[in-house]
C-alpha atoms as a PDB file:
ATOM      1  CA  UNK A   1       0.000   0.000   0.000  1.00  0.00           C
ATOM      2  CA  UNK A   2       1.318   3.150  -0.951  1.00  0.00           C
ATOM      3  CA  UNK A   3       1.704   5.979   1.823  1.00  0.00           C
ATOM      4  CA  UNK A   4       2.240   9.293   0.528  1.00  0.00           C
ATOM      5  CA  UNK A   5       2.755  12.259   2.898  1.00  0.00           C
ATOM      6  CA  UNK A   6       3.384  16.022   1.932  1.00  0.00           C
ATOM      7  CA  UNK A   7       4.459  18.420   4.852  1.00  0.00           C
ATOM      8  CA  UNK A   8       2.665  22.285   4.388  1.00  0.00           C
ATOM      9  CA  UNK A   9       4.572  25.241   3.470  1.00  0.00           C
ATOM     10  CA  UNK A  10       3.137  28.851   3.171  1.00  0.00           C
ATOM     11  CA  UNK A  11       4.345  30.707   0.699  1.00  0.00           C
ATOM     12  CA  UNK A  12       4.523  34.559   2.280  1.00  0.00           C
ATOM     13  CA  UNK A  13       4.595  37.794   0.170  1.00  0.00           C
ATOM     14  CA  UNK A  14       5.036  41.074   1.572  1.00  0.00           C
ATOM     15  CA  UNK A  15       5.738  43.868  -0.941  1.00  0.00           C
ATOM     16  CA  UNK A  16       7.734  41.975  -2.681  1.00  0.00           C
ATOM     17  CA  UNK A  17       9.762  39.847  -0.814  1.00  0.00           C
ATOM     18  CA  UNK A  18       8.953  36.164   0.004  1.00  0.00           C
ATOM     19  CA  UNK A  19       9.498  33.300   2.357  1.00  0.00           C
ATOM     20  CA  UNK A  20       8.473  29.924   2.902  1.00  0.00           C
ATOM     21  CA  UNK A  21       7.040  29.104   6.220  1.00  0.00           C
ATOM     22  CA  UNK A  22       7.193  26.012   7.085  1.00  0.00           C
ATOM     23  CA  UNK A  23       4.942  24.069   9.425  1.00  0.00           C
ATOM     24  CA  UNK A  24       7.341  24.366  12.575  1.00  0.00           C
ATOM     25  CA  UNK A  25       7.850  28.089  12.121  1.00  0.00           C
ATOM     26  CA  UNK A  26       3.976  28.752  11.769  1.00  0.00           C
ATOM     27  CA  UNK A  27       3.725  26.472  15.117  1.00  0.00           C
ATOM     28  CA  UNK A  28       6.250  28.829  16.791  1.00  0.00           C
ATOM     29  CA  UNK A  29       4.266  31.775  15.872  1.00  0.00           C
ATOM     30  CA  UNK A  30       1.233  30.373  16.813  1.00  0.00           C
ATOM     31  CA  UNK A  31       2.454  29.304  19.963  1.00  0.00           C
ATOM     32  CA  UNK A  32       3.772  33.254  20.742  1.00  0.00           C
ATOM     33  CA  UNK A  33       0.458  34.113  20.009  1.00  0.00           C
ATOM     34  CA  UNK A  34      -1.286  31.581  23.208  1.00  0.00           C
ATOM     35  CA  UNK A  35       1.794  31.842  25.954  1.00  0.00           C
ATOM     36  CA  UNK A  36       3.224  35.598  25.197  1.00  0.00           C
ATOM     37  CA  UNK A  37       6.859  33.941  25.603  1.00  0.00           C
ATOM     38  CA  UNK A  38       9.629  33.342  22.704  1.00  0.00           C
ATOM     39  CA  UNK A  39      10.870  30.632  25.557  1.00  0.00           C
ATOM     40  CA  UNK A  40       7.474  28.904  25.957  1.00  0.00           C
ATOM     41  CA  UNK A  41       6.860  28.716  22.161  1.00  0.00           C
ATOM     42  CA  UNK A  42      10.599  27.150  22.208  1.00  0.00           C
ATOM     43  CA  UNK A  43       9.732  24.550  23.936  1.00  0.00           C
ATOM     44  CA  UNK A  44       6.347  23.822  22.540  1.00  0.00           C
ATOM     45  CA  UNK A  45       7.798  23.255  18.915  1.00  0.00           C
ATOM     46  CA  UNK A  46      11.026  21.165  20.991  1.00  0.00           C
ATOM     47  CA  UNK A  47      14.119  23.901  19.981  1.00  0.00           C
ATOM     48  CA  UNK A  48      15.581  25.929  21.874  1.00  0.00           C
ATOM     49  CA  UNK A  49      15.581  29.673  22.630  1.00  0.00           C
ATOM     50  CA  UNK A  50      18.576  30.647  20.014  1.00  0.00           C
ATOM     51  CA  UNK A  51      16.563  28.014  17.338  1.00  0.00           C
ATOM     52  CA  UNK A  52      13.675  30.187  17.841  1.00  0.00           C
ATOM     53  CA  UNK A  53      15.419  33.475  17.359  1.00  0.00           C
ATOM     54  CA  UNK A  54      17.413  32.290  14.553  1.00  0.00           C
ATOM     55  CA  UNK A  55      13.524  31.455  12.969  1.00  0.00           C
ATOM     56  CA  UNK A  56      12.072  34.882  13.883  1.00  0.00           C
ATOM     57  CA  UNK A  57      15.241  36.452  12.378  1.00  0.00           C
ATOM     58  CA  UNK A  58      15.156  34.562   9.295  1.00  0.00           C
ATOM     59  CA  UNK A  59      11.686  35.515   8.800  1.00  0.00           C
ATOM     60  CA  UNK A  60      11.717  38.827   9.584  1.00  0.00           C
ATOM     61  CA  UNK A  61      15.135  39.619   7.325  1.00  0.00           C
ATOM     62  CA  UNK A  62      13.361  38.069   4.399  1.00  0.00           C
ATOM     63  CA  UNK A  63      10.238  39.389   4.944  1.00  0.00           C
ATOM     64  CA  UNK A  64      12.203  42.908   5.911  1.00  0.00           C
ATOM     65  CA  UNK A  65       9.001  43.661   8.621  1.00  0.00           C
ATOM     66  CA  UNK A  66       9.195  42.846  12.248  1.00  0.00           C
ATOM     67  CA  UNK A  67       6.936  40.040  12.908  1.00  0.00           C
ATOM     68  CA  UNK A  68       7.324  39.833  16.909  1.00  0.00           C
ATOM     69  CA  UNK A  69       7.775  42.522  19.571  1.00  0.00           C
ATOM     70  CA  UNK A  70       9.767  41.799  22.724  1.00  0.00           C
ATOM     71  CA  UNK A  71       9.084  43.540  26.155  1.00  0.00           C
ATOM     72  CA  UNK A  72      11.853  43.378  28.944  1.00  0.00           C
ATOM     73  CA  UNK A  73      10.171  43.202  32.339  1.00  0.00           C
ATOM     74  CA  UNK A  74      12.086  44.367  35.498  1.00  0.00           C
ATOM     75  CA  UNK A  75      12.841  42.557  38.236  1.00  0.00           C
ATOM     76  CA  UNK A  76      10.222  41.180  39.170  1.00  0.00           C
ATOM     77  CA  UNK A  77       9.708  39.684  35.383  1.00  0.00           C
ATOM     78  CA  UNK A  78       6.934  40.920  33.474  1.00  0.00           C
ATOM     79  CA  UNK A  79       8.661  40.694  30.093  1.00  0.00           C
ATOM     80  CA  UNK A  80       7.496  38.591  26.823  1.00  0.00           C
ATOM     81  CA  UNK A  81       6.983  38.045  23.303  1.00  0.00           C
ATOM     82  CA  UNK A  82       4.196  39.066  21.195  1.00  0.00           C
ATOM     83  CA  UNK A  83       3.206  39.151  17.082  1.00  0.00           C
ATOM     84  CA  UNK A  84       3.520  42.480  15.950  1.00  0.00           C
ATOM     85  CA  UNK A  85       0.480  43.677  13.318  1.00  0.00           C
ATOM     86  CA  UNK A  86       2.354  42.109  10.682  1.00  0.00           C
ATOM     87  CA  UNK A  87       3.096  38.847  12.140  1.00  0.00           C
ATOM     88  CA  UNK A  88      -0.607  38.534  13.277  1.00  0.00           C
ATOM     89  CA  UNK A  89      -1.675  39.277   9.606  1.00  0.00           C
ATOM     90  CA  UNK A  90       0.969  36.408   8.289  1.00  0.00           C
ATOM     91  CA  UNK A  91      -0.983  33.921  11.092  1.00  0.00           C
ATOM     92  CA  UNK A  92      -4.474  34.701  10.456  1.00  0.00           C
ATOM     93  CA  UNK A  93      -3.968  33.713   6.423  1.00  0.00           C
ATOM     94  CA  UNK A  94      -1.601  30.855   7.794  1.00  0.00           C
ATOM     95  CA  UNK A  95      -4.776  29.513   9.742  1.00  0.00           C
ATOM     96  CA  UNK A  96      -7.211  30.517   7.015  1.00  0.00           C
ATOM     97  CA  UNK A  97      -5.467  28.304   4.877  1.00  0.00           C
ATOM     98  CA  UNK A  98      -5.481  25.794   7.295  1.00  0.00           C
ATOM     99  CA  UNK A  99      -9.304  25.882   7.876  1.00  0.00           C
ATOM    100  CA  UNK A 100      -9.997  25.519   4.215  1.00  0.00           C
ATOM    101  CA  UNK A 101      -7.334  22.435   3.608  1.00  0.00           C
ATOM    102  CA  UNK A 102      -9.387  20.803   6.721  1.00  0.00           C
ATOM    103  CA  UNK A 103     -12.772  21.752   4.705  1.00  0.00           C
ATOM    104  CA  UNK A 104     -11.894  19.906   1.675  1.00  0.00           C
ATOM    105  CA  UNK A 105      -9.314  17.279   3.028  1.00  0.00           C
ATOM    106  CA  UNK A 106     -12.085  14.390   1.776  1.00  0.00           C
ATOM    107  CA  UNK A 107     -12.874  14.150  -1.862  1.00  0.00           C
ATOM    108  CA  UNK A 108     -14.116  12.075  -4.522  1.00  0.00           C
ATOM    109  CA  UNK A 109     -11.413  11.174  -7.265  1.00  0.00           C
ATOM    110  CA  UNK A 110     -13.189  10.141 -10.494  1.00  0.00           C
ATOM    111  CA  UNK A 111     -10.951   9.088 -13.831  1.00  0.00           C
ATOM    112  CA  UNK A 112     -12.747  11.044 -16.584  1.00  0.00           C
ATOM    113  CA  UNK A 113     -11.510  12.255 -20.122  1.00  0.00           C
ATOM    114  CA  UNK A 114     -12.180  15.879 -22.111  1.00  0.00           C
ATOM    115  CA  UNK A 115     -15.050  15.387 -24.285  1.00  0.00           C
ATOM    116  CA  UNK A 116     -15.485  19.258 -25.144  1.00  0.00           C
ATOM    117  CA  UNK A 117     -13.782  22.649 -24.371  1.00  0.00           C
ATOM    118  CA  UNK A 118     -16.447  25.578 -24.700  1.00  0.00           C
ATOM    119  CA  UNK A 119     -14.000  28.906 -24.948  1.00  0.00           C
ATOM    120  CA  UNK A 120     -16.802  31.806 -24.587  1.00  0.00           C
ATOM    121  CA  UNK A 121     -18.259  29.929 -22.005  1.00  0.00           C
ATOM    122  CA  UNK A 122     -15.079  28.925 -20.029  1.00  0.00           C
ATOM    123  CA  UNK A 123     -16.477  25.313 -19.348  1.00  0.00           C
ATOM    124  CA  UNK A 124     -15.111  21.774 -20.606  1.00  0.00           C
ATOM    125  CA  UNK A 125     -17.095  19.115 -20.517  1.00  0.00           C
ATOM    126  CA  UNK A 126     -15.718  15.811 -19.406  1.00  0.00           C
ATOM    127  CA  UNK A 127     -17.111  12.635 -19.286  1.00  0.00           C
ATOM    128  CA  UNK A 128     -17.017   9.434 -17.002  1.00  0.00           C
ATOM    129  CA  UNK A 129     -18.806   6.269 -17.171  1.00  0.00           C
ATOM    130  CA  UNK A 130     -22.090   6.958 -18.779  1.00  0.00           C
ATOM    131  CA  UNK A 131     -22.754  10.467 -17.706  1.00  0.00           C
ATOM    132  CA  UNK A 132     -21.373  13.966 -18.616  1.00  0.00           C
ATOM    133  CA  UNK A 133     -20.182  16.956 -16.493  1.00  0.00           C
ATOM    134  CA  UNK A 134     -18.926  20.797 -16.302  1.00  0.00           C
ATOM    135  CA  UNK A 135     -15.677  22.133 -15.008  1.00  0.00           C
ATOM    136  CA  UNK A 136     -13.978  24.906 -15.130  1.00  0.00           C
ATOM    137  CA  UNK A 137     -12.231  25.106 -18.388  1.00  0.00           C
ATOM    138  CA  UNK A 138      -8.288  24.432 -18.222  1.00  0.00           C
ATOM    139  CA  UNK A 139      -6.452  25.885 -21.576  1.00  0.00           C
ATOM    140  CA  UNK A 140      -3.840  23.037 -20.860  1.00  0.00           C
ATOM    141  CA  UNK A 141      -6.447  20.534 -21.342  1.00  0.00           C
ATOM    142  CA  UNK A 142      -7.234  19.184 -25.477  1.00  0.00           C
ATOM    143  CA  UNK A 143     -10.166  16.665 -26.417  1.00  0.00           C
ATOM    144  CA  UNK A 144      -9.352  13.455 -25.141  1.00  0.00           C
ATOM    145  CA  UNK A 145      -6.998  14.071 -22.720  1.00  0.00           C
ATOM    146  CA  UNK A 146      -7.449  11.773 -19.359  1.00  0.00           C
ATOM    147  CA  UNK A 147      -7.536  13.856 -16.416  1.00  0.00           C
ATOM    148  CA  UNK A 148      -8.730  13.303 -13.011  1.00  0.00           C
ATOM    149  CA  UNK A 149     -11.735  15.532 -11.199  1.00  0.00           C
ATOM    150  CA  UNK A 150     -11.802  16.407  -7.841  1.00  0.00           C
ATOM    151  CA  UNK A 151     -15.097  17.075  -5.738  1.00  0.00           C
ATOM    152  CA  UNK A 152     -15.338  18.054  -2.205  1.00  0.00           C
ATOM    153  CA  UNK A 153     -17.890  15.640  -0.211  1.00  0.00           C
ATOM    154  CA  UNK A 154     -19.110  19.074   1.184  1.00  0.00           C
ATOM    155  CA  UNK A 155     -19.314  20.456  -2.155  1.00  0.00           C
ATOM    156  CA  UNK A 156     -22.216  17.535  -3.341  1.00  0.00           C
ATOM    157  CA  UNK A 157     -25.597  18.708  -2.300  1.00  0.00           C
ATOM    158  CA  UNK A 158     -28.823  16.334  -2.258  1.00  0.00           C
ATOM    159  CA  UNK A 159     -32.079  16.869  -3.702  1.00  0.00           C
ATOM    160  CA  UNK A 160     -35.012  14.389  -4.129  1.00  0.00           C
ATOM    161  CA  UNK A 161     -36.234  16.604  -6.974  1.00  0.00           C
ATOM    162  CA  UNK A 162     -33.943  18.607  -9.835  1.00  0.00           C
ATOM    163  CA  UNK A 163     -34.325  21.966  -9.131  1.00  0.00           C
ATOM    164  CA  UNK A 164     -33.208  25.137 -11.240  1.00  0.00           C
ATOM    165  CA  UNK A 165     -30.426  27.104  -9.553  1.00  0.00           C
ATOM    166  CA  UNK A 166     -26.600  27.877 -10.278  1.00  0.00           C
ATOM    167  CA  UNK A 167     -25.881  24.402  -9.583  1.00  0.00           C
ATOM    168  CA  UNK A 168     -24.501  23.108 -13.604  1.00  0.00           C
ATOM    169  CA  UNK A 169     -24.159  19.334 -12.613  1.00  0.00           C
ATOM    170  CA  UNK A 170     -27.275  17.303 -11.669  1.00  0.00           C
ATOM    171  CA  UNK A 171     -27.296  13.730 -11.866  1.00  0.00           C
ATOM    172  CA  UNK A 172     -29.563  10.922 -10.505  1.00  0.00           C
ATOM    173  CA  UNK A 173     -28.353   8.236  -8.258  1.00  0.00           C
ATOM    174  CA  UNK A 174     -29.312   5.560  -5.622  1.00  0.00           C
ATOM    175  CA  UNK A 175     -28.308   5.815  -2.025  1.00  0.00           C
ATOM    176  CA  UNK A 176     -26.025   2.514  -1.170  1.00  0.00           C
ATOM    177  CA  UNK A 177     -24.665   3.358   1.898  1.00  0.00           C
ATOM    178  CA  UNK A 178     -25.306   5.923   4.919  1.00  0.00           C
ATOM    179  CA  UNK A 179     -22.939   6.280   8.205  1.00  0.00           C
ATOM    180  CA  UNK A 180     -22.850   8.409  10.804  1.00  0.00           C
ATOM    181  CA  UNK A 181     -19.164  10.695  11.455  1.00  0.00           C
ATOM    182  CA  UNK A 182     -18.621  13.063  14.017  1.00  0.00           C
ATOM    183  CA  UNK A 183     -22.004  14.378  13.888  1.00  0.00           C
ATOM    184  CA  UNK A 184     -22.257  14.084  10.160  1.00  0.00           C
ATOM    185  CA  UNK A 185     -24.209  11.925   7.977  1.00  0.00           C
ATOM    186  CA  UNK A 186     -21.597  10.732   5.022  1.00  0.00           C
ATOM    187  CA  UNK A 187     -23.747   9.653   2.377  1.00  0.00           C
ATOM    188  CA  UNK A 188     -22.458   6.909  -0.782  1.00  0.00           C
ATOM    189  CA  UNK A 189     -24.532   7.332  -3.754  1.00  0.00           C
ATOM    190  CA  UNK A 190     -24.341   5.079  -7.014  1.00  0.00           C
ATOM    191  CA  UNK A 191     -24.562   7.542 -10.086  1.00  0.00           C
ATOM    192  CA  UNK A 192     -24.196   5.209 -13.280  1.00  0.00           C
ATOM    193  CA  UNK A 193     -21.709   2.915 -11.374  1.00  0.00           C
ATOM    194  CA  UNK A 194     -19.471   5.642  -9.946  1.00  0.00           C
ATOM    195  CA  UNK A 195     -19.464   6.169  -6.432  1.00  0.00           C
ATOM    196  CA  UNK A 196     -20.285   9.501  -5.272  1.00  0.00           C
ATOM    197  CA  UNK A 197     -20.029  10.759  -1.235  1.00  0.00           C
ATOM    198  CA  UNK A 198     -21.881  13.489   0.619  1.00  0.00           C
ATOM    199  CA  UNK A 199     -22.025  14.968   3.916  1.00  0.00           C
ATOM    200  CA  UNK A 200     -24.396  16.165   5.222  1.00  0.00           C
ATOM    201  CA  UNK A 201     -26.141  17.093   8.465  1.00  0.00           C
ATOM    202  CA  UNK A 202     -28.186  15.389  10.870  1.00  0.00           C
ATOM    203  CA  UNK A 203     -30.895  17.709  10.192  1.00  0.00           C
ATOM    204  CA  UNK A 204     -30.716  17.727   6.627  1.00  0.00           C
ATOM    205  CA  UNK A 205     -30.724  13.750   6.634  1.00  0.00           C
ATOM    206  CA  UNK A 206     -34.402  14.070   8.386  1.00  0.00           C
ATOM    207  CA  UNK A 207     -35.843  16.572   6.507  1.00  0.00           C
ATOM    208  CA  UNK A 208     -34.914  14.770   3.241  1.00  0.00           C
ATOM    209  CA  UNK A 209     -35.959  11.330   4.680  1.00  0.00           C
ATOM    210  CA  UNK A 210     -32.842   9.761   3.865  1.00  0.00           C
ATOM    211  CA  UNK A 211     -32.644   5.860   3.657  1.00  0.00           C
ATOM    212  CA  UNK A 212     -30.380   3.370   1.531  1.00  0.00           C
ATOM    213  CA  UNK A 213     -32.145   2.744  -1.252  1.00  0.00           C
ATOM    214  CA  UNK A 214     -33.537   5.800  -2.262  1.00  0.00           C
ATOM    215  CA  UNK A 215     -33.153   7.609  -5.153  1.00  0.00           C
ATOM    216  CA  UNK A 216     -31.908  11.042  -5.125  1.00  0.00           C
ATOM    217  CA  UNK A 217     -30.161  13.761  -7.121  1.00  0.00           C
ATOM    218  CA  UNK A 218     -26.919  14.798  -6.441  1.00  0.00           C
ATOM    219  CA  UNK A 219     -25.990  18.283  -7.487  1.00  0.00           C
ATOM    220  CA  UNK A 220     -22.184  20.336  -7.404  1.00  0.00           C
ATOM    221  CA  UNK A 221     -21.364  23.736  -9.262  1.00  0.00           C
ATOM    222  CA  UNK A 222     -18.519  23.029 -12.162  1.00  0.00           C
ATOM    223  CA  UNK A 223     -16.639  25.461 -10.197  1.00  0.00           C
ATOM    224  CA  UNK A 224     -16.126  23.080  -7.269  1.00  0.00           C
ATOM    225  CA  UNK A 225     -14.945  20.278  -9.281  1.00  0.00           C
ATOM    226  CA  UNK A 226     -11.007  20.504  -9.513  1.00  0.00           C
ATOM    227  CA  UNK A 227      -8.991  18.520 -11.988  1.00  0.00           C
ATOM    228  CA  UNK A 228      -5.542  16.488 -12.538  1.00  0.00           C
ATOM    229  CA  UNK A 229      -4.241  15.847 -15.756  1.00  0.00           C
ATOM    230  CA  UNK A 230      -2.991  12.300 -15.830  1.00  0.00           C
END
């Protein structure tokens, strides 16, 4: 079984210069963020205090902005670390990105080839198994090439009749399987003999009187479904 694992980087641009932030350097400014110290945040990522400044320094020379502000306390203590204005900013689209990877980290992966490529409509059509969809049109992409599409499981909405809306794709399936994840109804549905999955809520499961067997439409925009040429 093949095991394929990709660590994140975050690629940061600030009027013109860049960096790559890596996943331990977005955990040490993360961490400055929750415990106000550059020596707690140290040891949360497991480096030690001259690591840390060495990352801040790197960052903030690339970057050429100051990304943390340090405080000297007296005595008594009182000192710390904080994120500076920029350095929050570079966290907050850090996280953002992070939130939407954790969105969309299921999908469905269906082999499909080019059928059609409508320029003044920006749409291709591409086909799998016995039915037809819309994507976004790639200008990489010719007729026939083999690609393959990408949807969300959030991204497939249910209807027990077609409706008319923005939605481009509609197709009608048969529910063969329906389980229960962290408060989330994941729903299998055969569409021509490809397997399609949905998740959805508890609440819309009742309201739609959901049970395996039943046929239903499954609907997605051609602007959620991403593609892979092969």
């Amino acid at each position: 079984m093949t095991d394929v694992k990709a660590g994140v980087e975050y690629k940061i641009n600030v009027d013109g210069n860049s960096f790559l932030l890596d996943s331990k350097k977005f955990r040490l400014l993360e961490s400055i963020l929750d415990t106000g110290s550059l020596t707690a945040a140290a040891k949360s990522i497991d480096v030690s205090y001259r690591t840390a400044l060495n990352y801040i320094d790197k960052i903030e020379s690339s970057l050429d902005v100051k990304i943390v502000s340090t405080t000297k306390g007296g005595k008594g203590g009182g000192g710390g670390t904080s994120l500076t204005e920029e350095g929050y900013s570079i966290l907050k689209e850090c996280k953002k990105i992070n939130a939407i990877m954790e969105l969309h980290k299921d999908v469905n992966e269906i082999e499909a080839e080019v059928i059609n490529v409508d320029d003044a409509k920006g749409v291709m059509t591409i086909k799998m198994h016995d039915f037809e969809i819309n994507a976004p049109l790639n200008r990489n992409y010719e007729v026939g090439d083999k690609l393959l599409a990408l949807i969300s499981y959030d991204n497939i909405f249910l209807m027990l009749e077609p409706q008319t809306s923005s939605i481009r794709n509609i197709l009608k399936g048969q529910i063969v399987e329906m389980r229960l994840q962290n408060e989330v109804i994941r729903v299998k549905i055969d569409v021509g003999g490809v397997y399609l999955f949905s998740d959805i809520t508890l609440s819309a499961e009742k309201e739609l009187n959901l049970s395996i067997g039943k046929e239903v439409f499954v609907g997605f925009k051609a602007m959620s479904v991403a593609t892979l040429k092969l």
